[in-house]
XYZ file of N, CA, C and O in Angstrom:
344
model
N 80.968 -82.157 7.456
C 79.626 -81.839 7.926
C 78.913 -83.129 8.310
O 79.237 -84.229 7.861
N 77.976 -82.932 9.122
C 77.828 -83.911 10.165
C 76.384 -84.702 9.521
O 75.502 -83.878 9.762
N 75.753 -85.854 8.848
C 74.730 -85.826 7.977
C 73.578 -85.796 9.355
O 72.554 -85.242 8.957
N 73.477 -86.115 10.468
C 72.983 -85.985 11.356
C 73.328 -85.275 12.593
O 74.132 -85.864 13.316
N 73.000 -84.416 12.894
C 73.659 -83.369 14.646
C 72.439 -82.891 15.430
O 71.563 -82.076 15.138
N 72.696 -83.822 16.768
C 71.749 -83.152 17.974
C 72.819 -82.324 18.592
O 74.020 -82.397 18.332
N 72.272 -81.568 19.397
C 72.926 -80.276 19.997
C 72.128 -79.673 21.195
O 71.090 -79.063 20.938
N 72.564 -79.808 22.553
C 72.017 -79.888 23.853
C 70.666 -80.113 23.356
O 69.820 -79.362 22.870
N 70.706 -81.473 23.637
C 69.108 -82.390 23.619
C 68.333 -82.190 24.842
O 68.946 -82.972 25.569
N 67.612 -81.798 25.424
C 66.855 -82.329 26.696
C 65.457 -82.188 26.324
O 64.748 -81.574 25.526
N 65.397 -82.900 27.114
C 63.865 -83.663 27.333
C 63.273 -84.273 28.233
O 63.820 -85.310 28.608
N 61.995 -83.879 28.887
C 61.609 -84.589 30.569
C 60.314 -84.415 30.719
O 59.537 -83.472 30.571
N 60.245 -85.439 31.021
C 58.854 -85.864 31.423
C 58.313 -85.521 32.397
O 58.186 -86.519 33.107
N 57.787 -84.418 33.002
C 56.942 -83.909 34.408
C 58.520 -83.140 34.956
O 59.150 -82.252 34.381
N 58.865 -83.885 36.323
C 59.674 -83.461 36.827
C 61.122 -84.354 36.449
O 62.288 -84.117 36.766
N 60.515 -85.498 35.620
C 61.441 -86.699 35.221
C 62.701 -86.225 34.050
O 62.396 -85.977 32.883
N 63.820 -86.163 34.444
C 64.839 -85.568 32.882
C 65.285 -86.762 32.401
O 65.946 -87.631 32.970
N 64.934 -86.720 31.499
C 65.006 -88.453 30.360
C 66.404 -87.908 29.738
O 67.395 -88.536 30.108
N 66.622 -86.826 28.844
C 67.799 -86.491 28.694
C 68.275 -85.268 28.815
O 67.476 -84.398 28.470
N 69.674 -84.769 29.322
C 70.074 -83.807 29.594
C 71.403 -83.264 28.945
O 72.560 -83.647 29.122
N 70.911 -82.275 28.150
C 72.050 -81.587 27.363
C 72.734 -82.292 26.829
O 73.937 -82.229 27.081
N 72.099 -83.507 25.613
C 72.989 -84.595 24.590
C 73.545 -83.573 23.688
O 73.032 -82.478 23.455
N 74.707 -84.062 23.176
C 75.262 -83.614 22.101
C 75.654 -85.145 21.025
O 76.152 -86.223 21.350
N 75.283 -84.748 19.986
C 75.926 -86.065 18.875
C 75.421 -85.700 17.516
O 74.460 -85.024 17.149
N 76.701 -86.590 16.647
C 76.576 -85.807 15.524
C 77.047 -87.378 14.723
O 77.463 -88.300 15.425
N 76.974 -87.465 13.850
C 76.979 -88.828 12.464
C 76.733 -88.594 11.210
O 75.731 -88.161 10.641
N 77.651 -88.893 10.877
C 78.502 -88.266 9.423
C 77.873 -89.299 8.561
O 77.654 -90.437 8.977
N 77.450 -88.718 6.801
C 77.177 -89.975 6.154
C 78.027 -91.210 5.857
O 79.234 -91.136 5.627
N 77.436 -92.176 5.872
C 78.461 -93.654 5.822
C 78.888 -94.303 7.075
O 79.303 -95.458 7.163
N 78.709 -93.216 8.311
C 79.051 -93.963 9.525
C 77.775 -94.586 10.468
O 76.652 -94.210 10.131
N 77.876 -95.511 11.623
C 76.767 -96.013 11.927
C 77.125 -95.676 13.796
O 78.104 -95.894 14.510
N 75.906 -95.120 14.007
C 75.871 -94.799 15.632
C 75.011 -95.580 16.230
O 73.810 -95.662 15.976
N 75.687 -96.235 17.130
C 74.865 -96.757 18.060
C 74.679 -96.384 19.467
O 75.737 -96.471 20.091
N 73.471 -95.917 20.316
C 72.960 -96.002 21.526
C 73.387 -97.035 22.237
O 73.064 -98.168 21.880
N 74.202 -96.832 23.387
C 74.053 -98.130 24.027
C 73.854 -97.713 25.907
O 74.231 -96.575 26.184
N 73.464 -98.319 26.759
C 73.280 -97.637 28.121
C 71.853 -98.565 28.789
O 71.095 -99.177 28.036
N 71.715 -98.539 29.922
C 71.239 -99.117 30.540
C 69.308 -98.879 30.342
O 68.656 -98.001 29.778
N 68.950 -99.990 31.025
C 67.438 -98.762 31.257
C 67.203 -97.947 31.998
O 67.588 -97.844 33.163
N 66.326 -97.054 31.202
C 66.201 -95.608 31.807
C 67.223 -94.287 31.471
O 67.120 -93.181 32.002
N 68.454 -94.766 30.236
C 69.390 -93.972 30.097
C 69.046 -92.840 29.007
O 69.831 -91.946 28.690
N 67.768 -93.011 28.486
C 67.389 -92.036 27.348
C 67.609 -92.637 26.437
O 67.483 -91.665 25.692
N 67.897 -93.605 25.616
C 68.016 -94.147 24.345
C 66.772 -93.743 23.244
O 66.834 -93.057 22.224
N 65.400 -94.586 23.993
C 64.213 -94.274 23.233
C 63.703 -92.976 23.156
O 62.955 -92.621 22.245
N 64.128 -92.134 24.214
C 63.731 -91.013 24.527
C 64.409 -89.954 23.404
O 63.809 -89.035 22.848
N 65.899 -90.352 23.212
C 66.799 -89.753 22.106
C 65.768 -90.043 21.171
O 64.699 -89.434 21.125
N 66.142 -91.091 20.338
C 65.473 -92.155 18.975
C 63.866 -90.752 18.730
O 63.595 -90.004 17.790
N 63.248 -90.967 19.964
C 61.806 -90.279 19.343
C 62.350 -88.638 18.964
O 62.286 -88.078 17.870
N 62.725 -88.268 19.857
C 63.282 -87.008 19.548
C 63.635 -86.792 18.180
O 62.995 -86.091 17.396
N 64.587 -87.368 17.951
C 65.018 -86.972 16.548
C 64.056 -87.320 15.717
O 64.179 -86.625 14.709
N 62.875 -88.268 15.592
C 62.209 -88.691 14.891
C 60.750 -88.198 15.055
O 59.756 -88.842 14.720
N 60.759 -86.684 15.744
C 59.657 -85.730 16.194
C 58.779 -86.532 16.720
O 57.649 -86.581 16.234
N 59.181 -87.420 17.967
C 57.595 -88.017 18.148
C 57.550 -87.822 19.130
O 56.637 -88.427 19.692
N 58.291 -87.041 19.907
C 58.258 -86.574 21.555
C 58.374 -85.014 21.121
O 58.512 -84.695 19.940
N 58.307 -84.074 22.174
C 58.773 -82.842 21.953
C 59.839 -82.477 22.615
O 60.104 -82.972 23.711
N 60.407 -81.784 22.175
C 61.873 -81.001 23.186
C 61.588 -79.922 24.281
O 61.059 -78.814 24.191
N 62.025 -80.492 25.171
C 62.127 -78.863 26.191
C 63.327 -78.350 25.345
O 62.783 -77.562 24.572
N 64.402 -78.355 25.114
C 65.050 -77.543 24.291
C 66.321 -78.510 23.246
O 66.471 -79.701 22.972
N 66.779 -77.702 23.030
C 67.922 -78.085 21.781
C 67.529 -78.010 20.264
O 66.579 -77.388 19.787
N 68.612 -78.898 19.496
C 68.487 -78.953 17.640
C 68.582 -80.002 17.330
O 69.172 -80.734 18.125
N 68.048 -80.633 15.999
C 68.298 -81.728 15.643
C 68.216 -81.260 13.947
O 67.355 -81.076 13.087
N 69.542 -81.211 14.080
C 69.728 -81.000 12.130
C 69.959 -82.549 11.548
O 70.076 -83.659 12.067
N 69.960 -81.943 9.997
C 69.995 -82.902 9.000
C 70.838 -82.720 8.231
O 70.789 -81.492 8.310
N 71.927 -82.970 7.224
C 72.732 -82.627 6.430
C 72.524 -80.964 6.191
O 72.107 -80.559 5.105
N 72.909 -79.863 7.497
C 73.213 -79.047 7.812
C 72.320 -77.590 8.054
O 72.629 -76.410 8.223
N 70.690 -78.570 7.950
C 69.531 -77.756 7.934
C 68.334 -78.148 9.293
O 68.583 -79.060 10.082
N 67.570 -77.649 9.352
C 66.845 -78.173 10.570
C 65.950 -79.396 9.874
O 65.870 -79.638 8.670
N 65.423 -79.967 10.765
C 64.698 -81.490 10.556
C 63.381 -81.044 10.892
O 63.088 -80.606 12.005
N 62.446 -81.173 9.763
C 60.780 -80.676 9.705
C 60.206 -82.226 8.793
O 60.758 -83.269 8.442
N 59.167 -81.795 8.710
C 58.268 -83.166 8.150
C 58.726 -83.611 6.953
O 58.555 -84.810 6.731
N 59.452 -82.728 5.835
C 59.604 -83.597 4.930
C 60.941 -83.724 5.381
O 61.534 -83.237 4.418
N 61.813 -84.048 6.192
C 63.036 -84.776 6.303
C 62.639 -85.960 7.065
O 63.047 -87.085 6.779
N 61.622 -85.641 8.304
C 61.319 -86.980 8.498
C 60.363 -88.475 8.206
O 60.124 -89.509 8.829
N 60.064 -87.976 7.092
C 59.438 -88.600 6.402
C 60.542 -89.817 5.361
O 60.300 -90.822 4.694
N 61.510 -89.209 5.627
C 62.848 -89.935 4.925
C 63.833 -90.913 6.225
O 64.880 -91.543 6.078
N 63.216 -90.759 7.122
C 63.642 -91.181 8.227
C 62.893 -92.491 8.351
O 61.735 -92.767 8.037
N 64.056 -93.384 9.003
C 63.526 -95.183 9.517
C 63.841 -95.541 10.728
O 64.997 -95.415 11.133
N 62.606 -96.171 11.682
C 63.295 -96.319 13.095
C 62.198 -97.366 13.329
O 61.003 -97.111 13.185
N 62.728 -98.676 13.735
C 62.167 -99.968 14.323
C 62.490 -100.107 16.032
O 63.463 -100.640 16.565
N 61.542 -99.563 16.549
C 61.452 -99.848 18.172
C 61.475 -101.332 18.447
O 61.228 -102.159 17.569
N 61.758 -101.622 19.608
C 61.523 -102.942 20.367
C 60.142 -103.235 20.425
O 59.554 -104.314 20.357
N 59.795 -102.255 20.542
C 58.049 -102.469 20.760
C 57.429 -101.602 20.232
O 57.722 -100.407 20.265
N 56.223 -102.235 19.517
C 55.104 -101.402 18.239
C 54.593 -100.331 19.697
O 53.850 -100.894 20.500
N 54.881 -99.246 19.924
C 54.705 -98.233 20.420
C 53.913 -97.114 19.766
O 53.283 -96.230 20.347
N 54.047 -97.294 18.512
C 53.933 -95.856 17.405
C 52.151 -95.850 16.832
O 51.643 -94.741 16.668
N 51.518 -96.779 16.630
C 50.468 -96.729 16.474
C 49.421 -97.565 17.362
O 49.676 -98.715 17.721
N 48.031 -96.800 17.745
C 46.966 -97.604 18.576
C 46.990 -98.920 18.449
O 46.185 -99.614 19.070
């Protein structure tokens, strides 16, 4: 079982598709890394899972349950850039 699983991710901005139908999944103990150019959805993934964007559609489970506030509250994510608060 997968301690983390997205499952057709998308997400878009206006007419803009940041991501389209991701699938990925990361097992506890293993380490995933994003890698891809700019503009490839990386940050766009990252917020997603970390509810700070919304989904046009898909899942983002957690050790085999859906991901709501108190899972992400257990969650850690350091952007390139302080983005997250005014």
């Amino acid at each position: 079982m997968a301690a983390i699983e997205v499952r057709n991710l998308v997400v878009s901005y206006g007419e803009k598709m940041a991501v389209a139908g991701l699938d990925l999944s990361c097992s506890k103990g293993e380490i995933l890394c994003l890698l891809g150019p700019n503009g490839a959805g990386k940050t766009t993934t990252m917020r997603a899972i970390f509810g700070l964007t919304e989904l046009d559609h898909g899942h983002v489970g957690w050790n085999g349950g859906a991901v709501g506030p108190r899972q992400r509250r257990r969650f850690g994510y350091m952007p390139e850039e302080r983005g997250l608060y005014p």
